[in-house]
Tab-separated table of C-alpha atoms in Angstrom:
chain	number	residue	atom	x	y	z
B	1	UNK	CA	68.914	13.247	-12.033
B	2	UNK	CA	66.458	16.531	-12.456
B	3	UNK	CA	63.298	17.659	-9.670
B	4	UNK	CA	60.863	20.503	-10.133
B	5	UNK	CA	59.561	22.418	-7.193
B	6	UNK	CA	56.037	23.920	-6.255
B	7	UNK	CA	55.112	25.787	-3.888
B	8	UNK	CA	52.838	29.311	-3.188
B	9	UNK	CA	53.478	32.624	-3.733
B	10	UNK	CA	54.152	32.527	0.465
B	11	UNK	CA	57.310	29.254	0.039
B	12	UNK	CA	57.960	30.878	-3.097
B	13	UNK	CA	59.024	34.732	-0.815
B	14	UNK	CA	56.831	36.469	-2.577
B	15	UNK	CA	54.272	37.588	-0.389
B	16	UNK	CA	51.107	37.182	1.976
B	17	UNK	CA	47.714	37.352	1.103
B	18	UNK	CA	48.201	40.401	-1.413
B	19	UNK	CA	49.961	38.070	-3.743
B	20	UNK	CA	47.847	35.780	-3.084
B	21	UNK	CA	46.514	35.914	-7.225
B	22	UNK	CA	49.749	35.724	-9.052
B	23	UNK	CA	49.340	33.611	-11.975
B	24	UNK	CA	52.939	31.049	-12.549
B	25	UNK	CA	55.930	31.819	-12.712
B	26	UNK	CA	58.999	29.973	-13.654
B	27	UNK	CA	62.884	29.851	-11.327
B	28	UNK	CA	65.637	28.763	-12.453
B	29	UNK	CA	67.103	27.744	-9.447
B	30	UNK	CA	65.801	26.259	-6.049
B	31	UNK	CA	64.108	29.098	-3.515
B	32	UNK	CA	61.888	28.269	-0.492
B	33	UNK	CA	61.781	24.959	1.192
B	34	UNK	CA	63.313	23.530	-2.088
B	35	UNK	CA	66.909	25.541	-0.839
B	36	UNK	CA	67.056	23.067	1.930
B	37	UNK	CA	65.218	19.639	0.287
B	38	UNK	CA	67.924	20.238	-1.950
B	39	UNK	CA	70.651	19.931	0.466
B	40	UNK	CA	68.847	16.321	1.498
B	41	UNK	CA	69.349	14.687	-1.770
B	42	UNK	CA	73.516	13.667	-1.071
B	43	UNK	CA	73.808	15.083	-4.697
B	44	UNK	CA	72.137	11.920	-6.040
B	45	UNK	CA	69.660	14.230	-7.814
B	46	UNK	CA	69.312	18.399	-8.130
B	47	UNK	CA	66.523	21.079	-8.030
B	48	UNK	CA	65.829	21.637	-11.544
B	49	UNK	CA	64.108	24.622	-10.952
B	50	UNK	CA	61.312	26.760	-9.053
B	51	UNK	CA	57.212	27.281	-9.894
B	52	UNK	CA	56.005	30.058	-7.876
B	53	UNK	CA	51.680	30.505	-8.422
B	54	UNK	CA	49.956	32.118	-6.308
B	55	UNK	CA	46.421	30.262	-4.423
B	56	UNK	CA	43.509	32.269	-5.481
B	57	UNK	CA	45.184	32.164	-9.024
B	58	UNK	CA	45.659	28.285	-8.932
B	59	UNK	CA	42.167	27.640	-7.065
B	60	UNK	CA	39.782	30.267	-9.529
B	61	UNK	CA	41.778	29.293	-13.178
B	62	UNK	CA	43.283	26.097	-12.438
B	63	UNK	CA	42.510	25.362	-16.593
B	64	UNK	CA	44.917	28.013	-17.009
B	65	UNK	CA	46.646	27.527	-14.106
B	66	UNK	CA	47.612	23.311	-14.820
B	67	UNK	CA	48.218	23.910	-18.092
B	68	UNK	CA	50.450	27.291	-17.501
B	69	UNK	CA	52.527	24.931	-14.717
B	70	UNK	CA	52.183	21.167	-16.638
B	71	UNK	CA	54.231	23.122	-19.615
B	72	UNK	CA	56.781	24.164	-17.553
B	73	UNK	CA	57.033	20.758	-15.870
B	74	UNK	CA	58.036	19.683	-19.253
B	75	UNK	CA	60.191	22.075	-20.232
B	76	UNK	CA	62.218	21.579	-17.217
B	77	UNK	CA	63.080	17.640	-18.234
B	78	UNK	CA	62.633	17.108	-14.601
B	79	UNK	CA	62.162	13.308	-13.420
B	80	UNK	CA	59.935	13.968	-10.361
B	81	UNK	CA	58.220	17.041	-9.658
B	82	UNK	CA	57.891	17.858	-5.589
B	83	UNK	CA	54.730	20.082	-3.901
B	84	UNK	CA	54.614	21.643	-0.609
B	85	UNK	CA	54.742	21.054	2.016
B	86	UNK	CA	51.232	22.122	2.343
B	87	UNK	CA	51.345	21.849	5.979
B	88	UNK	CA	47.413	22.245	7.137
B	89	UNK	CA	46.821	26.044	4.095
B	90	UNK	CA	43.909	23.735	2.214
B	91	UNK	CA	43.961	25.870	-0.864
B	92	UNK	CA	48.407	25.442	-1.397
B	93	UNK	CA	47.476	21.937	-0.208
B	94	UNK	CA	44.615	21.584	-2.747
B	95	UNK	CA	47.120	23.447	-5.583
B	96	UNK	CA	49.716	20.800	-4.713
B	97	UNK	CA	47.373	17.502	-4.878
B	98	UNK	CA	45.686	18.900	-8.580
B	99	UNK	CA	48.819	19.412	-9.712
B	100	UNK	CA	50.355	16.360	-8.527
B	101	UNK	CA	47.302	13.985	-9.871
B	102	UNK	CA	47.411	16.764	-13.317
B	103	UNK	CA	51.593	15.439	-13.765
B	104	UNK	CA	50.857	11.942	-12.524
B	105	UNK	CA	48.063	11.386	-15.290
B	106	UNK	CA	49.407	13.912	-17.852
B	107	UNK	CA	52.881	13.919	-17.887
B	108	UNK	CA	53.821	9.981	-16.038
B	109	UNK	CA	56.233	11.456	-13.230
B	110	UNK	CA	56.319	10.313	-10.081
B	111	UNK	CA	55.270	13.542	-7.721
B	112	UNK	CA	55.714	13.835	-3.886
B	113	UNK	CA	53.613	16.033	-1.877
B	114	UNK	CA	53.191	16.959	2.073
B	115	UNK	CA	51.022	17.570	4.015
B	116	UNK	CA	48.229	17.706	7.310
B	117	UNK	CA	46.256	15.422	8.230
B	118	UNK	CA	43.404	17.837	7.913
B	119	UNK	CA	44.674	19.598	4.927
B	120	UNK	CA	41.314	18.860	2.404
B	121	UNK	CA	44.031	18.866	-0.768
B	122	UNK	CA	44.448	15.203	0.996
B	123	UNK	CA	41.698	13.210	0.679
B	124	UNK	CA	41.645	15.305	-3.375
B	125	UNK	CA	44.286	12.966	-3.849
B	126	UNK	CA	46.421	10.140	-1.080
B	127	UNK	CA	44.720	6.961	-3.223
B	128	UNK	CA	47.135	8.336	-5.851
B	129	UNK	CA	49.172	10.898	-4.538
B	130	UNK	CA	52.373	9.951	-2.881
B	131	UNK	CA	52.087	12.267	0.363
B	132	UNK	CA	54.400	12.900	3.312
B	133	UNK	CA	52.362	13.512	6.350
B	134	UNK	CA	53.654	17.244	8.513
B	135	UNK	CA	52.694	18.111	10.847
B	136	UNK	CA	50.020	21.414	10.355
B	137	UNK	CA	52.147	24.438	9.987
B	138	UNK	CA	55.763	25.739	8.620
B	139	UNK	CA	56.765	25.315	12.228
B	140	UNK	CA	57.005	21.818	10.800
B	141	UNK	CA	59.661	22.112	7.713
B	142	UNK	CA	62.827	20.788	9.189
B	143	UNK	CA	60.846	17.790	10.032
B	144	UNK	CA	58.916	17.702	6.641
B	145	UNK	CA	61.576	17.836	4.073
B	146	UNK	CA	63.947	15.227	5.255
B	147	UNK	CA	60.778	12.268	4.624
B	148	UNK	CA	60.016	14.016	1.360
B	149	UNK	CA	62.921	13.933	0.426
B	150	UNK	CA	63.801	10.455	0.778
B	151	UNK	CA	60.248	9.087	-0.739
B	152	UNK	CA	61.517	11.218	-3.540
B	153	UNK	CA	64.781	10.151	-3.711
B	154	UNK	CA	63.367	6.354	-3.197
B	155	UNK	CA	60.999	7.240	-5.800
B	156	UNK	CA	63.366	8.515	-8.472
B	157	UNK	CA	65.995	5.111	-7.877
B	158	UNK	CA	62.487	3.497	-8.828
B	159	UNK	CA	62.941	2.042	-5.131
B	160	UNK	CA	59.789	-0.016	-3.691
B	161	UNK	CA	58.696	2.395	-0.236
B	162	UNK	CA	58.287	1.324	2.941
B	163	UNK	CA	54.818	0.752	4.985
B	164	UNK	CA	52.914	4.356	5.248
B	165	UNK	CA	53.875	3.836	8.891
B	166	UNK	CA	58.129	3.620	8.424
B	167	UNK	CA	58.743	6.303	5.637
B	168	UNK	CA	56.341	8.989	6.705
B	169	UNK	CA	53.409	9.017	4.314
B	170	UNK	CA	49.461	8.572	3.742
B	171	UNK	CA	47.925	5.108	3.442
B	172	UNK	CA	46.979	4.741	-0.221
B	173	UNK	CA	44.699	2.142	0.405
B	174	UNK	CA	46.214	-0.483	-1.141
B	175	UNK	CA	46.438	-3.930	-0.182
B	176	UNK	CA	50.522	-5.630	-0.478
B	177	UNK	CA	51.331	-8.869	0.218
B	178	UNK	CA	54.177	-8.976	2.649
B	179	UNK	CA	56.088	-11.528	4.421
B	180	UNK	CA	55.805	-12.206	7.913
B	181	UNK	CA	58.091	-14.876	9.757
B	182	UNK	CA	54.391	-15.627	11.986
B	183	UNK	CA	51.890	-16.982	10.751
B	184	UNK	CA	48.607	-15.404	10.898
B	185	UNK	CA	46.862	-17.437	13.892
B	186	UNK	CA	50.001	-16.814	15.472
B	187	UNK	CA	50.124	-12.933	15.759
B	188	UNK	CA	46.158	-13.293	16.289
B	189	UNK	CA	47.058	-14.792	19.271
B	190	UNK	CA	49.409	-12.650	19.930
B	191	UNK	CA	47.725	-9.040	19.828
B	192	UNK	CA	44.942	-10.923	21.648
B	193	UNK	CA	47.393	-11.811	24.909
B	194	UNK	CA	48.476	-8.031	24.683
B	195	UNK	CA	44.974	-6.866	24.844
B	196	UNK	CA	44.066	-8.476	27.422
B	197	UNK	CA	47.117	-7.158	29.091
B	198	UNK	CA	46.515	-4.702	28.977
B	199	UNK	CA	49.716	-3.877	26.657
B	200	UNK	CA	49.390	-1.456	23.540
B	201	UNK	CA	49.042	-3.789	20.435
B	202	UNK	CA	49.174	-2.412	16.352
B	203	UNK	CA	46.033	-3.618	14.554
B	204	UNK	CA	47.370	-5.099	10.876
B	205	UNK	CA	43.664	-3.456	9.674
B	206	UNK	CA	42.792	-0.129	10.791
B	207	UNK	CA	39.005	0.617	10.749
B	208	UNK	CA	38.339	3.861	8.764
B	209	UNK	CA	37.159	6.771	11.215
B	210	UNK	CA	33.240	7.795	10.674
B	211	UNK	CA	32.153	11.568	11.302
B	212	UNK	CA	29.413	11.851	13.488
B	213	UNK	CA	25.478	13.057	11.800
B	214	UNK	CA	23.245	14.821	13.604
B	215	UNK	CA	20.435	13.561	13.461
B	216	UNK	CA	17.748	15.713	11.507
B	217	UNK	CA	14.130	16.036	12.958
B	218	UNK	CA	11.658	14.351	12.582
B	219	UNK	CA	8.870	13.902	10.100
B	220	UNK	CA	5.454	16.277	12.023
B	221	UNK	CA	2.876	14.429	9.881
B	222	UNK	CA	3.494	11.126	8.138
B	223	UNK	CA	-0.007	11.276	6.452
B	224	UNK	CA	1.228	14.087	4.381
B	225	UNK	CA	4.614	12.646	3.418
B	226	UNK	CA	7.162	11.828	0.771
B	227	UNK	CA	9.280	8.896	1.682
B	228	UNK	CA	12.121	7.598	-0.314
B	229	UNK	CA	12.697	3.967	-1.095
B	230	UNK	CA	16.678	3.525	-1.359
B	231	UNK	CA	18.605	0.370	-0.886
B	232	UNK	CA	21.965	-1.297	-0.772
B	233	UNK	CA	20.771	-5.130	-1.293
B	234	UNK	CA	21.405	-4.006	-5.874
B	235	UNK	CA	17.905	-4.575	-6.036
B	236	UNK	CA	17.349	-3.711	-9.653
B	237	UNK	CA	14.698	-4.486	-13.055
B	238	UNK	CA	15.191	-7.652	-14.813
B	239	UNK	CA	18.807	-7.159	-17.210
B	240	UNK	CA	20.395	-4.531	-14.809
B	241	UNK	CA	20.335	-2.249	-17.168
B	242	UNK	CA	22.633	0.501	-16.076
B	243	UNK	CA	25.340	-2.614	-15.216
B	244	UNK	CA	25.701	-2.095	-11.829
B	245	UNK	CA	28.376	-3.712	-10.213
B	246	UNK	CA	27.417	-7.132	-8.146
B	247	UNK	CA	30.357	-5.813	-5.832
B	248	UNK	CA	32.744	-3.322	-5.146
B	249	UNK	CA	29.737	-0.937	-6.728
B	250	UNK	CA	30.970	1.779	-9.103
B	251	UNK	CA	27.838	3.539	-9.858
B	252	UNK	CA	24.034	3.906	-8.492
B	253	UNK	CA	20.398	3.365	-10.262
B	254	UNK	CA	17.387	4.937	-10.056
B	255	UNK	CA	14.099	3.867	-10.963
B	256	UNK	CA	10.546	4.691	-11.731
B	257	UNK	CA	8.366	2.895	-9.518
B	258	UNK	CA	5.779	5.583	-9.408
B	259	UNK	CA	3.124	2.730	-11.527
B	260	UNK	CA	4.397	-0.344	-10.163
B	261	UNK	CA	2.431	-1.882	-6.954
B	262	UNK	CA	5.103	-3.869	-6.263
B	263	UNK	CA	8.321	-4.755	-7.125
B	264	UNK	CA	7.689	-8.795	-7.303
B	265	UNK	CA	9.711	-10.593	-9.463
B	266	UNK	CA	10.108	-8.262	-11.685
B	267	UNK	CA	13.382	-6.760	-10.330
B	268	UNK	CA	15.808	-9.153	-8.727
B	269	UNK	CA	19.671	-8.563	-6.818
B	270	UNK	CA	22.773	-8.371	-8.174
B	271	UNK	CA	24.419	-8.412	-4.725
B	272	UNK	CA	27.675	-10.968	-4.777
B	273	UNK	CA	26.991	-11.099	-1.279
B	274	UNK	CA	24.563	-13.081	-0.243
B	275	UNK	CA	22.058	-15.867	-1.730
B	276	UNK	CA	19.676	-13.993	-3.517
B	277	UNK	CA	17.357	-16.518	-4.153
B	278	UNK	CA	14.989	-14.870	-2.105
B	279	UNK	CA	14.715	-11.657	-2.806
B	280	UNK	CA	14.498	-12.952	-6.176
B	281	UNK	CA	11.529	-14.526	-5.175
B	282	UNK	CA	10.077	-11.214	-4.268
B	283	UNK	CA	12.045	-7.569	-4.107
B	284	UNK	CA	10.573	-6.351	-2.134
B	285	UNK	CA	11.429	-8.942	0.933
B	286	UNK	CA	15.374	-6.506	0.630
B	287	UNK	CA	12.878	-3.002	-1.099
B	288	UNK	CA	9.906	-3.824	0.172
B	289	UNK	CA	7.617	-1.339	-2.248
B	290	UNK	CA	4.569	-3.350	-1.862
B	291	UNK	CA	4.164	-1.843	2.230
B	292	UNK	CA	5.323	1.430	0.930
B	293	UNK	CA	1.928	1.301	-0.846
B	294	UNK	CA	-0.542	-0.277	1.393
B	295	UNK	CA	0.263	2.285	4.031
B	296	UNK	CA	0.196	4.977	1.327
B	297	UNK	CA	-3.352	3.770	0.980
B	298	UNK	CA	-3.996	3.581	4.416
B	299	UNK	CA	-3.036	7.042	4.801
B	300	UNK	CA	-0.548	6.178	7.285
B	301	UNK	CA	2.354	8.113	4.595
B	302	UNK	CA	0.843	10.531	2.300
B	303	UNK	CA	3.113	9.569	-0.648
B	304	UNK	CA	6.172	6.763	-2.305
B	305	UNK	CA	8.781	9.085	-4.001
B	306	UNK	CA	8.342	8.614	-7.346
B	307	UNK	CA	12.761	7.109	-7.759
B	308	UNK	CA	13.753	3.579	-5.987
B	309	UNK	CA	17.536	4.307	-5.957
B	310	UNK	CA	19.990	1.125	-5.196
B	311	UNK	CA	23.328	0.492	-5.466
B	312	UNK	CA	26.070	-2.886	-4.344
B	313	UNK	CA	26.616	-2.990	-0.787
B	314	UNK	CA	29.241	-5.303	-0.839
B	315	UNK	CA	33.756	-4.324	-0.800
B	316	UNK	CA	32.011	-0.813	-1.717
B	317	UNK	CA	34.359	1.817	-0.611
B	318	UNK	CA	33.858	4.977	2.115
B	319	UNK	CA	34.357	6.915	0.065
B	320	UNK	CA	32.622	5.800	-2.566
B	321	UNK	CA	29.345	5.717	-0.151
B	322	UNK	CA	30.419	9.113	-0.011
B	323	UNK	CA	29.750	10.239	-2.646
B	324	UNK	CA	26.711	7.796	-3.997
B	325	UNK	CA	25.050	9.084	-0.799
B	326	UNK	CA	25.528	12.796	-1.537
B	327	UNK	CA	24.356	12.286	-4.568
B	328	UNK	CA	21.049	10.449	-3.883
B	329	UNK	CA	21.397	13.343	-1.080
B	330	UNK	CA	21.232	16.213	-3.542
B	331	UNK	CA	18.587	14.859	-5.426
B	332	UNK	CA	16.151	13.779	-3.080
B	333	UNK	CA	16.303	17.153	-0.752
B	334	UNK	CA	15.523	18.959	-4.148
B	335	UNK	CA	12.458	17.218	-4.643
B	336	UNK	CA	10.796	17.900	-1.624
B	337	UNK	CA	11.590	14.101	-0.498
B	338	UNK	CA	10.337	14.293	3.693
B	339	UNK	CA	12.227	11.279	5.365
B	340	UNK	CA	13.710	7.953	3.810
B	341	UNK	CA	13.648	4.284	4.333
B	342	UNK	CA	17.749	3.259	3.659
B	343	UNK	CA	17.064	-0.882	2.970
B	344	UNK	CA	20.667	-3.224	3.826
B	345	UNK	CA	21.749	-6.771	3.224
O	1	UNK	CA	24.928	6.753	2.312
O	2	UNK	CA	23.003	6.733	5.567
O	3	UNK	CA	25.135	9.058	7.021
O	4	UNK	CA	25.416	11.363	3.384
O	5	UNK	CA	21.691	11.806	3.339
O	6	UNK	CA	20.387	12.823	6.145
O	7	UNK	CA	23.713	15.478	6.350
O	8	UNK	CA	20.526	17.027	4.240
O	9	UNK	CA	18.707	17.095	6.941
O	10	UNK	CA	16.701	14.899	5.185
O	11	UNK	CA	15.334	11.751	8.770
O	12	UNK	CA	16.341	8.625	6.812
O	13	UNK	CA	15.922	4.867	9.125
O	14	UNK	CA	18.470	2.416	8.054
O	15	UNK	CA	16.471	-0.696	8.487
O	16	UNK	CA	19.495	-3.565	8.520
O	17	UNK	CA	20.541	-6.984	10.035
O	18	UNK	CA	24.034	-6.517	11.522
O	19	UNK	CA	23.086	-3.381	13.330
O	20	UNK	CA	26.450	-2.250	14.684
O	21	UNK	CA	27.547	-1.788	11.266
O	22	UNK	CA	25.182	0.706	11.205
O	23	UNK	CA	25.936	2.265	14.086
O	24	UNK	CA	29.442	2.191	13.146
O	25	UNK	CA	29.250	3.876	10.349
O	26	UNK	CA	27.015	6.824	11.895
O	27	UNK	CA	23.077	5.419	10.976
O	28	UNK	CA	21.233	7.621	13.704
O	29	UNK	CA	17.261	5.821	12.788
O	30	UNK	CA	18.480	2.303	13.188
O	31	UNK	CA	15.252	-0.577	12.351
O	32	UNK	CA	17.017	-4.007	13.205
O	33	UNK	CA	15.742	-6.138	10.677
O	34	UNK	CA	15.484	-10.510	9.544
O	35	UNK	CA	18.530	-11.482	8.355
O	36	UNK	CA	20.825	-10.275	5.458
O	37	UNK	CA	19.453	-11.377	2.438
O	38	UNK	CA	15.914	-11.223	3.162
O	39	UNK	CA	16.060	-8.465	5.596
O	40	UNK	CA	12.356	-7.107	5.458
O	41	UNK	CA	10.825	-10.906	5.141
O	42	UNK	CA	11.394	-14.306	6.030
O	43	UNK	CA	10.440	-16.417	3.670
O	44	UNK	CA	9.971	-19.923	6.184
O	45	UNK	CA	6.791	-18.546	7.357
O	46	UNK	CA	3.865	-18.624	5.034
O	47	UNK	CA	2.170	-16.066	3.836
O	48	UNK	CA	-0.197	-14.666	5.692
O	49	UNK	CA	2.231	-14.512	8.159
O	50	UNK	CA	5.277	-12.868	6.086
O	51	UNK	CA	3.116	-9.967	5.633
O	52	UNK	CA	1.965	-9.226	8.882
O	53	UNK	CA	6.143	-9.575	10.087
O	54	UNK	CA	6.944	-7.377	6.454
O	55	UNK	CA	4.031	-5.136	7.427
O	56	UNK	CA	5.487	-4.194	11.207
O	57	UNK	CA	9.055	-3.628	10.287
O	58	UNK	CA	7.666	-1.028	7.096
O	59	UNK	CA	5.254	0.489	9.855
O	60	UNK	CA	8.091	0.236	12.620
O	61	UNK	CA	10.492	2.281	10.149
O	62	UNK	CA	7.911	5.624	9.614
O	63	UNK	CA	7.085	5.894	12.544
O	64	UNK	CA	10.487	6.211	13.552
O	65	UNK	CA	11.088	9.673	10.710
O	66	UNK	CA	8.703	10.703	13.110
O	67	UNK	CA	9.905	10.113	16.418
O	68	UNK	CA	12.439	13.338	17.709
O	69	UNK	CA	15.599	11.546	18.630
O	70	UNK	CA	18.536	13.197	20.467
O	71	UNK	CA	20.784	10.747	19.805
O	72	UNK	CA	21.704	7.319	17.519
O	73	UNK	CA	18.301	5.012	18.568
O	74	UNK	CA	17.463	1.460	17.471
O	75	UNK	CA	13.511	1.478	16.696
O	76	UNK	CA	12.738	-2.112	18.121
O	77	UNK	CA	9.218	-4.312	18.485
């Protein structure tokens, strides 16, 4: 079995930042980390060659770089691609992430890379690519390569990987069925007793880690402010024209409410996570357009933004929620909206 | 979503019933609402009382947009 290896100009021993602009090149031997990697394959696979590309070249000419590198990978006849490890090098990490995704999608070859947890390349590819956990600098190379070699051999032999913490890669957010010798209630009670006893315990369902955004400045004069209405309660016009999902939403919608006093029963909910009876009677119970119009008439607020934004919150991934919020926020900011009410069910 | 919208510097109020989730996802201005299926309503009240309750909630949320805060804050009645 053959492995093709990808490194940047630095690990490819061409040069430092001054060589970051070099186009991809192929060498029919193991270079840099690929040499150490080959020694860890126990003769079960060989390095078919090393592709070296400058980090700037890759990131500034992504389409050309990918096209050239994909051809090199294909021509090498390799069964698997190893990229990096990139440690905490951002551009290198992005290159490894983009390349692994492209090779998996377009050539249907498995890929392995390695990164430090804060490398921006990680979020780019972790749900699709197996990314080994590494330290934040090349000083960790000696520890990172055996982990990556073990993962590569397993993928080549089509063996199942062990759990992320055992095989040393980043969890991909997938749920797999595993067998346990103890039922859930027993494991839960044992975990609780350990916790009460101030002993170490390991959760079976880690909560995502959230970052914080500082509170935005208050609106100085509400009577001149334009307020936008947003909901994750799945409120949509009748017929759900944009086919917003009832759970695990993949998109959001926006609807012109500038001539409408209330949503009433012209809107309904597609949200699959709560009893829809009350929202369907009067959608303003979830997205209170009617009250906002009253406050506008009374001069408490200046205006209501033309569009009402909506999606379904239930089962929707954090990654999708972040994307939706970012896209909606951008539109609101560019439209000169002053403040936002977001209702959740 | 709340946090990503606020990242643009837009003040945003999260009207939510499960305020612990609201806090854990990083909302800064939170108005606790009535119930999951009708956050801004209460079908068990008559229409006049329900309207009064709804108006008070939304007004409280709008005023929260006009209130300076330094840390995550719940705006209670």
